[in-house]
Amino acid sequence: MIYVTGERLLPQHVRAATFDTRWRGLDPAQVDDYLNRVADEMDRLHRELTTANTEAERIRQALRQWQSRQSAHHHGEASYQRGPR
C-alpha cells in the first residue's frame, strides 16, 4: 500500500511504502533508494518547520509583551499630561 487516504504523509510512510511487482517493472533498489531520499528530505523539512514555528511563537510573545508595555506607558503618559483633578 502506498498511502492511506486522509492521513498526512509522513517520512515513515514513504520508507514503508511497498509496490506491486510487474514483470517489466522498476528496479526495486532504485525505488527504495529514492524513497529513502524523499523521506530524509521530509524529515529535514519537518525539523525546519518546527524550528520556524517555535521562532514565530517566540516573536509573537515578544510582540505581545512589547505591546503591553507600550500600552501601559501611553496610559501613564495620558494620566500625567491631564494632571490631577
PDB file of N, CA, C and O in Angstrom:
ATOM      1  N   MET A   1       0.854  -1.173   0.000  1.00  0.00           N
ATOM      2  CA  MET A   1       0.000   0.000   0.000  1.00  0.00           C
ATOM      3  C   MET A   1       0.893   1.228   0.000  1.00  0.00           C
ATOM      4  O   MET A   1       1.844   1.324   0.762  1.00  0.00           O
ATOM      5  N   ILE A   2       0.559   2.223  -0.806  1.00  0.00           N
ATOM      6  CA  ILE A   2       1.362   3.433  -0.894  1.00  0.00           C
ATOM      7  C   ILE A   2       0.987   4.403   0.215  1.00  0.00           C
ATOM      8  O   ILE A   2       1.836   4.918   0.916  1.00  0.00           O
ATOM      9  N   TYR A   3      -0.271   4.688   0.422  1.00  0.00           N
ATOM     10  CA  TYR A   3      -0.709   5.591   1.477  1.00  0.00           C
ATOM     11  C   TYR A   3      -2.167   5.355   1.788  1.00  0.00           C
ATOM     12  O   TYR A   3      -2.876   4.719   1.024  1.00  0.00           O
ATOM     13  N   VAL A   4      -2.595   5.858   2.932  1.00  0.00           N
ATOM     14  CA  VAL A   4      -3.994   5.765   3.327  1.00  0.00           C
ATOM     15  C   VAL A   4      -4.612   7.140   3.127  1.00  0.00           C
ATOM     16  O   VAL A   4      -4.089   8.138   3.611  1.00  0.00           O
ATOM     17  N   THR A   5      -5.715   7.198   2.416  1.00  0.00           N
ATOM     18  CA  THR A   5      -6.372   8.459   2.141  1.00  0.00           C
ATOM     19  C   THR A   5      -6.777   9.137   3.443  1.00  0.00           C
ATOM     20  O   THR A   5      -7.284   8.510   4.354  1.00  0.00           O
ATOM     21  N   GLY A   6      -6.542  10.444   3.527  1.00  0.00           N
ATOM     22  CA  GLY A   6      -6.932  11.215   4.689  1.00  0.00           C
ATOM     23  C   GLY A   6      -5.842  11.370   5.724  1.00  0.00           C
ATOM     24  O   GLY A   6      -5.940  12.218   6.590  1.00  0.00           O
ATOM     25  N   GLU A   7      -4.798  10.572   5.667  1.00  0.00           N
ATOM     26  CA  GLU A   7      -3.697  10.695   6.611  1.00  0.00           C
ATOM     27  C   GLU A   7      -2.621  11.588   6.022  1.00  0.00           C
ATOM     28  O   GLU A   7      -2.418  11.624   4.814  1.00  0.00           O
ATOM     29  N   ARG A   8      -1.916  12.310   6.907  1.00  0.00           N
ATOM     30  CA  ARG A   8      -0.772  13.082   6.451  1.00  0.00           C
ATOM     31  C   ARG A   8       0.320  12.113   6.028  1.00  0.00           C
ATOM     32  O   ARG A   8       0.534  11.080   6.665  1.00  0.00           O
ATOM     33  N   LEU A   9       1.000  12.448   4.982  1.00  0.00           N
ATOM     34  CA  LEU A   9       2.109  11.623   4.513  1.00  0.00           C
ATOM     35  C   LEU A   9       3.340  11.952   5.349  1.00  0.00           C
ATOM     36  O   LEU A   9       3.786  13.090   5.391  1.00  0.00           O
ATOM     37  N   LEU A  10       3.847  10.967   6.048  1.00  0.00           N
ATOM     38  CA  LEU A  10       4.995  11.135   6.927  1.00  0.00           C
ATOM     39  C   LEU A  10       6.187  10.369   6.375  1.00  0.00           C
ATOM     40  O   LEU A  10       6.016   9.433   5.581  1.00  0.00           O
ATOM     41  N   PRO A  11       7.400  10.734   6.804  1.00  0.00           N
ATOM     42  CA  PRO A  11       8.586  10.034   6.295  1.00  0.00           C
ATOM     43  C   PRO A  11       8.520   8.522   6.482  1.00  0.00           C
ATOM     44  O   PRO A  11       8.921   7.767   5.596  1.00  0.00           O
ATOM     45  N   GLN A  12       7.991   8.080   7.612  1.00  0.00           N
ATOM     46  CA  GLN A  12       7.915   6.627   7.829  1.00  0.00           C
ATOM     47  C   GLN A  12       6.963   5.951   6.841  1.00  0.00           C
ATOM     48  O   GLN A  12       7.150   4.791   6.501  1.00  0.00           O
ATOM     49  N   HIS A  13       5.958   6.687   6.365  1.00  0.00           N
ATOM     50  CA  HIS A  13       5.069   6.126   5.339  1.00  0.00           C
ATOM     51  C   HIS A  13       5.834   5.925   4.036  1.00  0.00           C
ATOM     52  O   HIS A  13       5.647   4.913   3.343  1.00  0.00           O
ATOM     53  N   VAL A  14       6.689   6.914   3.703  1.00  0.00           N
ATOM     54  CA  VAL A  14       7.476   6.807   2.467  1.00  0.00           C
ATOM     55  C   VAL A  14       8.435   5.632   2.575  1.00  0.00           C
ATOM     56  O   VAL A  14       8.551   4.826   1.645  1.00  0.00           O
ATOM     57  N   ARG A  15       9.094   5.525   3.714  1.00  0.00           N
ATOM     58  CA  ARG A  15      10.065   4.434   3.888  1.00  0.00           C
ATOM     59  C   ARG A  15       9.396   3.055   3.863  1.00  0.00           C
ATOM     60  O   ARG A  15       9.989   2.077   3.424  1.00  0.00           O
ATOM     61  N   ALA A  16       8.162   2.966   4.334  1.00  0.00           N
ATOM     62  CA  ALA A  16       7.469   1.677   4.415  1.00  0.00           C
ATOM     63  C   ALA A  16       6.650   1.360   3.165  1.00  0.00           C
ATOM     64  O   ALA A  16       6.029   0.301   3.093  1.00  0.00           O
ATOM     65  N   ALA A  17       6.644   2.274   2.195  1.00  0.00           N
ATOM     66  CA  ALA A  17       5.825   2.063   1.004  1.00  0.00           C
ATOM     67  C   ALA A  17       6.254   0.793   0.268  1.00  0.00           C
ATOM     68  O   ALA A  17       7.431   0.488   0.151  1.00  0.00           O
ATOM     69  N   THR A  18       5.271   0.059  -0.172  1.00  0.00           N
ATOM     70  CA  THR A  18       5.539  -1.131  -0.986  1.00  0.00           C
ATOM     71  C   THR A  18       4.734  -1.008  -2.269  1.00  0.00           C
ATOM     72  O   THR A  18       3.699  -0.335  -2.312  1.00  0.00           O
ATOM     73  N   PHE A  19       5.201  -1.655  -3.293  1.00  0.00           N
ATOM     74  CA  PHE A  19       4.564  -1.587  -4.602  1.00  0.00           C
ATOM     75  C   PHE A  19       4.416  -2.992  -5.151  1.00  0.00           C
ATOM     76  O   PHE A  19       5.236  -3.870  -4.860  1.00  0.00           O
ATOM     77  N   ASP A  20       3.396  -3.170  -5.930  1.00  0.00           N
ATOM     78  CA  ASP A  20       3.223  -4.456  -6.601  1.00  0.00           C
ATOM     79  C   ASP A  20       4.330  -4.631  -7.628  1.00  0.00           C
ATOM     80  O   ASP A  20       4.782  -3.669  -8.241  1.00  0.00           O
ATOM     81  N   THR A  21       4.767  -5.873  -7.807  1.00  0.00           N
ATOM     82  CA  THR A  21       5.810  -6.128  -8.800  1.00  0.00           C
ATOM     83  C   THR A  21       5.177  -6.516 -10.123  1.00  0.00           C
ATOM     84  O   THR A  21       4.108  -7.119 -10.178  1.00  0.00           O
ATOM     85  N   ARG A  22       5.847  -6.143 -11.146  1.00  0.00           N
ATOM     86  CA  ARG A  22       5.419  -6.471 -12.510  1.00  0.00           C
ATOM     87  C   ARG A  22       6.614  -7.083 -13.239  1.00  0.00           C
ATOM     88  O   ARG A  22       7.767  -6.821 -12.882  1.00  0.00           O
ATOM     89  N   TRP A  23       6.336  -7.805 -14.248  1.00  0.00           N
ATOM     90  CA  TRP A  23       7.394  -8.499 -14.988  1.00  0.00           C
ATOM     91  C   TRP A  23       8.452  -7.520 -15.484  1.00  0.00           C
ATOM     92  O   TRP A  23       9.635  -7.760 -15.360  1.00  0.00           O
ATOM     93  N   ARG A  24       8.044  -6.394 -16.038  1.00  0.00           N
ATOM     94  CA  ARG A  24       8.999  -5.424 -16.567  1.00  0.00           C
ATOM     95  C   ARG A  24       8.953  -4.139 -15.732  1.00  0.00           C
ATOM     96  O   ARG A  24       8.932  -3.052 -16.261  1.00  0.00           O
ATOM     97  N   GLY A  25       8.948  -4.301 -14.434  1.00  0.00           N
ATOM     98  CA  GLY A  25       8.813  -3.162 -13.527  1.00  0.00           C
ATOM     99  C   GLY A  25      10.113  -2.402 -13.306  1.00  0.00           C
ATOM    100  O   GLY A  25      11.122  -2.630 -13.967  1.00  0.00           O
ATOM    101  N   LEU A  26      10.069  -1.540 -12.348  1.00  0.00           N
ATOM    102  CA  LEU A  26      11.220  -0.720 -11.988  1.00  0.00           C
ATOM    103  C   LEU A  26      12.194  -1.513 -11.129  1.00  0.00           C
ATOM    104  O   LEU A  26      11.822  -2.506 -10.503  1.00  0.00           O
ATOM    105  N   ASP A  27      13.428  -1.023 -11.062  1.00  0.00           N
ATOM    106  CA  ASP A  27      14.443  -1.641 -10.219  1.00  0.00           C
ATOM    107  C   ASP A  27      14.091  -1.345  -8.758  1.00  0.00           C
ATOM    108  O   ASP A  27      14.090  -0.187  -8.332  1.00  0.00           O
ATOM    109  N   PRO A  28      13.769  -2.362  -7.974  1.00  0.00           N
ATOM    110  CA  PRO A  28      13.363  -2.154  -6.578  1.00  0.00           C
ATOM    111  C   PRO A  28      14.411  -1.397  -5.752  1.00  0.00           C
ATOM    112  O   PRO A  28      14.067  -0.580  -4.898  1.00  0.00           O
ATOM    113  N   ALA A  29      15.681  -1.654  -5.988  1.00  0.00           N
ATOM    114  CA  ALA A  29      16.737  -0.970  -5.229  1.00  0.00           C
ATOM    115  C   ALA A  29      16.729   0.527  -5.522  1.00  0.00           C
ATOM    116  O   ALA A  29      16.887   1.352  -4.615  1.00  0.00           O
ATOM    117  N   GLN A  30      16.529   0.905  -6.787  1.00  0.00           N
ATOM    118  CA  GLN A  30      16.473   2.317  -7.138  1.00  0.00           C
ATOM    119  C   GLN A  30      15.248   2.993  -6.517  1.00  0.00           C
ATOM    120  O   GLN A  30      15.334   4.114  -6.013  1.00  0.00           O
ATOM    121  N   VAL A  31      14.121   2.292  -6.538  1.00  0.00           N
ATOM    122  CA  VAL A  31      12.905   2.838  -5.932  1.00  0.00           C
ATOM    123  C   VAL A  31      13.120   3.032  -4.437  1.00  0.00           C
ATOM    124  O   VAL A  31      12.814   4.097  -3.882  1.00  0.00           O
ATOM    125  N   ASP A  32      13.675   2.035  -3.758  1.00  0.00           N
ATOM    126  CA  ASP A  32      13.933   2.142  -2.323  1.00  0.00           C
ATOM    127  C   ASP A  32      14.894   3.282  -2.007  1.00  0.00           C
ATOM    128  O   ASP A  32      14.676   4.055  -1.072  1.00  0.00           O
ATOM    129  N   ASP A  33      15.962   3.408  -2.798  1.00  0.00           N
ATOM    130  CA  ASP A  33      16.919   4.495  -2.583  1.00  0.00           C
ATOM    131  C   ASP A  33      16.240   5.856  -2.734  1.00  0.00           C
ATOM    132  O   ASP A  33      16.456   6.757  -1.922  1.00  0.00           O
ATOM    133  N   TYR A  34      15.440   6.001  -3.762  1.00  0.00           N
ATOM    134  CA  TYR A  34      14.769   7.278  -3.994  1.00  0.00           C
ATOM    135  C   TYR A  34      13.769   7.577  -2.873  1.00  0.00           C
ATOM    136  O   TYR A  34      13.711   8.699  -2.362  1.00  0.00           O
ATOM    137  N   LEU A  35      12.996   6.585  -2.469  1.00  0.00           N
ATOM    138  CA  LEU A  35      12.037   6.795  -1.381  1.00  0.00           C
ATOM    139  C   LEU A  35      12.749   7.173  -0.084  1.00  0.00           C
ATOM    140  O   LEU A  35      12.260   8.021   0.675  1.00  0.00           O
ATOM    141  N   ASN A  36      13.909   6.590   0.168  1.00  0.00           N
ATOM    142  CA  ASN A  36      14.675   6.966   1.355  1.00  0.00           C
ATOM    143  C   ASN A  36      15.161   8.409   1.269  1.00  0.00           C
ATOM    144  O   ASN A  36      15.144   9.132   2.266  1.00  0.00           O
ATOM    145  N   ARG A  37      15.577   8.842   0.087  1.00  0.00           N
ATOM    146  CA  ARG A  37      15.989  10.242  -0.095  1.00  0.00           C
ATOM    147  C   ARG A  37      14.803  11.183   0.133  1.00  0.00           C
ATOM    148  O   ARG A  37      14.938  12.225   0.778  1.00  0.00           O
ATOM    149  N   VAL A  38      13.636  10.810  -0.386  1.00  0.00           N
ATOM    150  CA  VAL A  38      12.433  11.625  -0.184  1.00  0.00           C
ATOM    151  C   VAL A  38      12.095  11.696   1.304  1.00  0.00           C
ATOM    152  O   VAL A  38      11.800  12.773   1.843  1.00  0.00           O
ATOM    153  N   ALA A  39      12.139  10.570   1.985  1.00  0.00           N
ATOM    154  CA  ALA A  39      11.829  10.534   3.412  1.00  0.00           C
ATOM    155  C   ALA A  39      12.837  11.367   4.209  1.00  0.00           C
ATOM    156  O   ALA A  39      12.451  12.083   5.140  1.00  0.00           O
ATOM    157  N   ASP A  40      14.112  11.297   3.853  1.00  0.00           N
ATOM    158  CA  ASP A  40      15.128  12.109   4.531  1.00  0.00           C
ATOM    159  C   ASP A  40      14.843  13.604   4.338  1.00  0.00           C
ATOM    160  O   ASP A  40      14.980  14.392   5.269  1.00  0.00           O
ATOM    161  N   GLU A  41      14.467  13.979   3.142  1.00  0.00           N
ATOM    162  CA  GLU A  41      14.136  15.380   2.869  1.00  0.00           C
ATOM    163  C   GLU A  41      12.897  15.807   3.655  1.00  0.00           C
ATOM    164  O   GLU A  41      12.840  16.907   4.186  1.00  0.00           O
ATOM    165  N   MET A  42      11.917  14.932   3.759  1.00  0.00           N
ATOM    166  CA  MET A  42      10.728  15.229   4.562  1.00  0.00           C
ATOM    167  C   MET A  42      11.112  15.437   6.028  1.00  0.00           C
ATOM    168  O   MET A  42      10.612  16.356   6.680  1.00  0.00           O
ATOM    169  N   ASP A  43      12.003  14.603   6.543  1.00  0.00           N
ATOM    170  CA  ASP A  43      12.486  14.760   7.920  1.00  0.00           C
ATOM    171  C   ASP A  43      13.149  16.124   8.106  1.00  0.00           C
ATOM    172  O   ASP A  43      12.879  16.835   9.070  1.00  0.00           O
ATOM    173  N   ARG A  44      14.013  16.491   7.156  1.00  0.00           N
ATOM    174  CA  ARG A  44      14.719  17.768   7.243  1.00  0.00           C
ATOM    175  C   ARG A  44      13.738  18.932   7.214  1.00  0.00           C
ATOM    176  O   ARG A  44      13.824  19.854   8.026  1.00  0.00           O
ATOM    177  N   LEU A  45      12.789  18.884   6.303  1.00  0.00           N
ATOM    178  CA  LEU A  45      11.811  19.958   6.195  1.00  0.00           C
ATOM    179  C   LEU A  45      10.924  20.041   7.437  1.00  0.00           C
ATOM    180  O   LEU A  45      10.568  21.132   7.881  1.00  0.00           O
ATOM    181  N   HIS A  46      10.588  18.903   8.005  1.00  0.00           N
ATOM    182  CA  HIS A  46       9.782  18.894   9.233  1.00  0.00           C
ATOM    183  C   HIS A  46      10.549  19.555  10.373  1.00  0.00           C
ATOM    184  O   HIS A  46       9.983  20.343  11.133  1.00  0.00           O
ATOM    185  N   ARG A  47      11.836  19.252  10.493  1.00  0.00           N
ATOM    186  CA  ARG A  47      12.653  19.888  11.533  1.00  0.00           C
ATOM    187  C   ARG A  47      12.727  21.400  11.306  1.00  0.00           C
ATOM    188  O   ARG A  47      12.609  22.180  12.264  1.00  0.00           O
ATOM    189  N   GLU A  48      12.920  21.824  10.064  1.00  0.00           N
ATOM    190  CA  GLU A  48      12.970  23.258   9.763  1.00  0.00           C
ATOM    191  C   GLU A  48      11.640  23.934  10.080  1.00  0.00           C
ATOM    192  O   GLU A  48      11.615  25.043  10.616  1.00  0.00           O
ATOM    193  N   LEU A  49      10.543  23.279   9.756  1.00  0.00           N
ATOM    194  CA  LEU A  49       9.224  23.838  10.045  1.00  0.00           C
ATOM    195  C   LEU A  49       9.000  23.972  11.545  1.00  0.00           C
ATOM    196  O   LEU A  49       8.494  24.985  12.020  1.00  0.00           O
ATOM    197  N   THR A  50       9.403  22.961  12.291  1.00  0.00           N
ATOM    198  CA  THR A  50       9.266  23.013  13.743  1.00  0.00           C
ATOM    199  C   THR A  50      10.074  24.177  14.315  1.00  0.00           C
ATOM    200  O   THR A  50       9.588  24.936  15.160  1.00  0.00           O
ATOM    201  N   THR A  51      11.295  24.340  13.830  1.00  0.00           N
ATOM    202  CA  THR A  51      12.143  25.447  14.280  1.00  0.00           C
ATOM    203  C   THR A  51      11.509  26.791  13.922  1.00  0.00           C
ATOM    204  O   THR A  51      11.468  27.705  14.755  1.00  0.00           O
ATOM    205  N   ALA A  52      10.999  26.925  12.711  1.00  0.00           N
ATOM    206  CA  ALA A  52      10.375  28.177  12.279  1.00  0.00           C
ATOM    207  C   ALA A  52       9.130  28.486  13.105  1.00  0.00           C
ATOM    208  O   ALA A  52       8.898  29.635  13.495  1.00  0.00           O
ATOM    209  N   ASN A  53       8.325  27.469  13.381  1.00  0.00           N
ATOM    210  CA  ASN A  53       7.120  27.680  14.195  1.00  0.00           C
ATOM    211  C   ASN A  53       7.478  28.097  15.619  1.00  0.00           C
ATOM    212  O   ASN A  53       6.820  28.962  16.206  1.00  0.00           O
ATOM    213  N   THR A  54       8.523  27.492  16.176  1.00  0.00           N
ATOM    214  CA  THR A  54       8.972  27.860  17.521  1.00  0.00           C
ATOM    215  C   THR A  54       9.446  29.306  17.547  1.00  0.00           C
ATOM    216  O   THR A  54       9.099  30.075  18.449  1.00  0.00           O
ATOM    217  N   GLU A  55      10.219  29.697  16.551  1.00  0.00           N
ATOM    218  CA  GLU A  55      10.714  31.071  16.470  1.00  0.00           C
ATOM    219  C   GLU A  55       9.559  32.057  16.265  1.00  0.00           C
ATOM    220  O   GLU A  55       9.531  33.124  16.878  1.00  0.00           O
ATOM    221  N   ALA A  56       8.592  31.711  15.439  1.00  0.00           N
ATOM    222  CA  ALA A  56       7.435  32.584  15.212  1.00  0.00           C
ATOM    223  C   ALA A  56       6.654  32.780  16.509  1.00  0.00           C
ATOM    224  O   ALA A  56       6.214  33.903  16.811  1.00  0.00           O
ATOM    225  N   GLU A  57       6.495  31.731  17.286  1.00  0.00           N
ATOM    226  CA  GLU A  57       5.777  31.850  18.556  1.00  0.00           C
ATOM    227  C   GLU A  57       6.563  32.726  19.533  1.00  0.00           C
ATOM    228  O   GLU A  57       5.984  33.545  20.239  1.00  0.00           O
ATOM    229  N   ARG A  58       7.875  32.575  19.557  1.00  0.00           N
ATOM    230  CA  ARG A  58       8.703  33.414  20.421  1.00  0.00           C
ATOM    231  C   ARG A  58       8.556  34.887  20.032  1.00  0.00           C
ATOM    232  O   ARG A  58       8.404  35.759  20.896  1.00  0.00           O
ATOM    233  N   ILE A  59       8.541  35.169  18.747  1.00  0.00           N
ATOM    234  CA  ILE A  59       8.388  36.548  18.269  1.00  0.00           C
ATOM    235  C   ILE A  59       6.997  37.076  18.606  1.00  0.00           C
ATOM    236  O   ILE A  59       6.849  38.230  19.023  1.00  0.00           O
ATOM    237  N   ARG A  60       5.964  36.257  18.443  1.00  0.00           N
ATOM    238  CA  ARG A  60       4.599  36.690  18.799  1.00  0.00           C
ATOM    239  C   ARG A  60       4.512  37.060  20.278  1.00  0.00           C
ATOM    240  O   ARG A  60       3.917  38.075  20.643  1.00  0.00           O
ATOM    241  N   GLN A  61       5.109  36.236  21.131  1.00  0.00           N
ATOM    242  CA  GLN A  61       5.079  36.520  22.567  1.00  0.00           C
ATOM    243  C   GLN A  61       5.841  37.805  22.886  1.00  0.00           C
ATOM    244  O   GLN A  61       5.378  38.620  23.692  1.00  0.00           O
ATOM    245  N   ALA A  62       6.990  37.994  22.254  1.00  0.00           N
ATOM    246  CA  ALA A  62       7.761  39.212  22.479  1.00  0.00           C
ATOM    247  C   ALA A  62       6.978  40.439  22.019  1.00  0.00           C
ATOM    248  O   ALA A  62       6.988  41.479  22.690  1.00  0.00           O
ATOM    249  N   LEU A  63       6.293  40.316  20.896  1.00  0.00           N
ATOM    250  CA  LEU A  63       5.480  41.428  20.400  1.00  0.00           C
ATOM    251  C   LEU A  63       4.345  41.748  21.361  1.00  0.00           C
ATOM    252  O   LEU A  63       4.077  42.918  21.654  1.00  0.00           O
ATOM    253  N   ARG A  64       3.674  40.718  21.882  1.00  0.00           N
ATOM    254  CA  ARG A  64       2.595  40.949  22.846  1.00  0.00           C
ATOM    255  C   ARG A  64       3.120  41.665  24.092  1.00  0.00           C
ATOM    256  O   ARG A  64       2.488  42.583  24.603  1.00  0.00           O
ATOM    257  N   GLN A  65       4.287  41.239  24.576  1.00  0.00           N
ATOM    258  CA  GLN A  65       4.875  41.886  25.749  1.00  0.00           C
ATOM    259  C   GLN A  65       5.212  43.345  25.446  1.00  0.00           C
ATOM    260  O   GLN A  65       4.947  44.234  26.257  1.00  0.00           O
ATOM    261  N   TRP A  66       5.789  43.591  24.293  1.00  0.00           N
ATOM    262  CA  TRP A  66       6.131  44.956  23.902  1.00  0.00           C
ATOM    263  C   TRP A  66       4.868  45.814  23.802  1.00  0.00           C
ATOM    264  O   TRP A  66       4.845  46.943  24.282  1.00  0.00           O
ATOM    265  N   GLN A  67       3.820  45.256  23.174  1.00  0.00           N
ATOM    266  CA  GLN A  67       2.568  45.997  23.043  1.00  0.00           C
ATOM    267  C   GLN A  67       1.972  46.312  24.413  1.00  0.00           C
ATOM    268  O   GLN A  67       1.460  47.411  24.626  1.00  0.00           O
ATOM    269  N   SER A  68       2.052  45.375  25.335  1.00  0.00           N
ATOM    270  CA  SER A  68       1.536  45.612  26.689  1.00  0.00           C
ATOM    271  C   SER A  68       2.312  46.733  27.370  1.00  0.00           C
ATOM    272  O   SER A  68       1.722  47.614  28.005  1.00  0.00           O
ATOM    273  N   ARG A  69       3.632  46.705  27.243  1.00  0.00           N
ATOM    274  CA  ARG A  69       4.453  47.763  27.848  1.00  0.00           C
ATOM    275  C   ARG A  69       4.146  49.119  27.213  1.00  0.00           C
ATOM    276  O   ARG A  69       4.038  50.127  27.911  1.00  0.00           O
ATOM    277  N   GLN A  70       3.993  49.149  25.895  1.00  0.00           N
ATOM    278  CA  GLN A  70       3.691  50.406  25.208  1.00  0.00           C
ATOM    279  C   GLN A  70       2.331  50.939  25.629  1.00  0.00           C
ATOM    280  O   GLN A  70       2.164  52.125  25.855  1.00  0.00           O
ATOM    281  N   SER A  71       1.366  50.057  25.738  1.00  0.00           N
ATOM    282  CA  SER A  71       0.017  50.459  26.142  1.00  0.00           C
ATOM    283  C   SER A  71       0.036  51.025  27.557  1.00  0.00           C
ATOM    284  O   SER A  71      -0.549  52.074  27.826  1.00  0.00           O
ATOM    285  N   ALA A  72       0.733  50.359  28.463  1.00  0.00           N
ATOM    286  CA  ALA A  72       0.828  50.830  29.843  1.00  0.00           C
ATOM    287  C   ALA A  72       1.575  52.157  29.898  1.00  0.00           C
ATOM    288  O   ALA A  72       1.189  53.073  30.629  1.00  0.00           O
ATOM    289  N   HIS A  73       2.613  52.298  29.094  1.00  0.00           N
ATOM    290  CA  HIS A  73       3.399  53.529  29.049  1.00  0.00           C
ATOM    291  C   HIS A  73       2.542  54.689  28.545  1.00  0.00           C
ATOM    292  O   HIS A  73       2.559  55.767  29.119  1.00  0.00           O
ATOM    293  N   HIS A  74       1.786  54.471  27.482  1.00  0.00           N
ATOM    294  CA  HIS A  74       0.932  55.523  26.925  1.00  0.00           C
ATOM    295  C   HIS A  74      -0.192  55.892  27.879  1.00  0.00           C
ATOM    296  O   HIS A  74      -0.542  57.061  27.997  1.00  0.00           O
ATOM    297  N   HIS A  75      -0.749  54.924  28.565  1.00  0.00           N
ATOM    298  CA  HIS A  75      -1.804  55.222  29.537  1.00  0.00           C
ATOM    299  C   HIS A  75      -1.240  56.065  30.677  1.00  0.00           C
ATOM    300  O   HIS A  75      -1.881  56.987  31.164  1.00  0.00           O
ATOM    301  N   GLY A  76      -0.021  55.749  31.093  1.00  0.00           N
ATOM    302  CA  GLY A  76       0.627  56.517  32.152  1.00  0.00           C
ATOM    303  C   GLY A  76       0.908  57.948  31.713  1.00  0.00           C
ATOM    304  O   GLY A  76       0.713  58.895  32.470  1.00  0.00           O
ATOM    305  N   GLU A  77       1.340  58.157  30.475  1.00  0.00           N
ATOM    306  CA  GLU A  77       1.596  59.500  29.946  1.00  0.00           C
ATOM    307  C   GLU A  77       0.317  60.310  29.880  1.00  0.00           C
ATOM    308  O   GLU A  77       0.303  61.488  30.208  1.00  0.00           O
ATOM    309  N   ALA A  78      -0.762  59.693  29.442  1.00  0.00           N
ATOM    310  CA  ALA A  78      -2.037  60.392  29.305  1.00  0.00           C
ATOM    311  C   ALA A  78      -2.511  60.887  30.672  1.00  0.00           C
ATOM    312  O   ALA A  78      -2.990  62.008  30.799  1.00  0.00           O
ATOM    313  N   SER A  79      -2.352  60.078  31.706  1.00  0.00           N
ATOM    314  CA  SER A  79      -2.763  60.478  33.052  1.00  0.00           C
ATOM    315  C   SER A  79      -1.893  61.616  33.546  1.00  0.00           C
ATOM    316  O   SER A  79      -2.353  62.574  34.165  1.00  0.00           O
ATOM    317  N   TYR A  80      -0.598  61.587  33.264  1.00  0.00           N
ATOM    318  CA  TYR A  80       0.337  62.606  33.717  1.00  0.00           C
ATOM    319  C   TYR A  80       0.050  63.931  33.017  1.00  0.00           C
ATOM    320  O   TYR A  80       0.082  64.981  33.630  1.00  0.00           O
ATOM    321  N   GLN A  81      -0.247  63.873  31.692  1.00  0.00           N
ATOM    322  CA  GLN A  81      -0.485  65.098  30.936  1.00  0.00           C
ATOM    323  C   GLN A  81      -1.765  65.790  31.377  1.00  0.00           C
ATOM    324  O   GLN A  81      -1.858  67.006  31.361  1.00  0.00           O
ATOM    325  N   ARG A  82      -2.768  65.042  31.752  1.00  0.00           N
ATOM    326  CA  ARG A  82      -4.028  65.639  32.210  1.00  0.00           C
ATOM    327  C   ARG A  82      -3.872  66.272  33.579  1.00  0.00           C
ATOM    328  O   ARG A  82      -4.551  67.219  33.908  1.00  0.00           O
ATOM    329  N   GLY A  83      -3.012  65.712  34.366  1.00  0.00           N
ATOM    330  CA  GLY A  83      -2.775  66.223  35.710  1.00  0.00           C
ATOM    331  C   GLY A  83      -3.852  65.782  36.681  1.00  0.00           C
ATOM    332  O   GLY A  83      -4.837  65.148  36.298  1.00  0.00           O
ATOM    333  N   PRO A  84      -3.664  66.129  37.946  1.00  0.00           N
ATOM    334  CA  PRO A  84      -4.641  65.734  38.948  1.00  0.00           C
ATOM    335  C   PRO A  84      -5.938  66.488  38.784  1.00  0.00           C
ATOM    336  O   PRO A  84      -5.961  67.619  38.312  1.00  0.00           O
ATOM    337  N   ARG A  85      -7.019  65.889  39.184  1.00  0.00           N
ATOM    338  CA  ARG A  85      -8.340  66.528  39.065  1.00  0.00           C
ATOM    339  C   ARG A  85      -8.752  67.177  40.326  1.00  0.00           C
ATOM    340  O   ARG A  85      -8.484  66.930  41.395  1.00  0.00           O
TER     341      ARG A  85
END
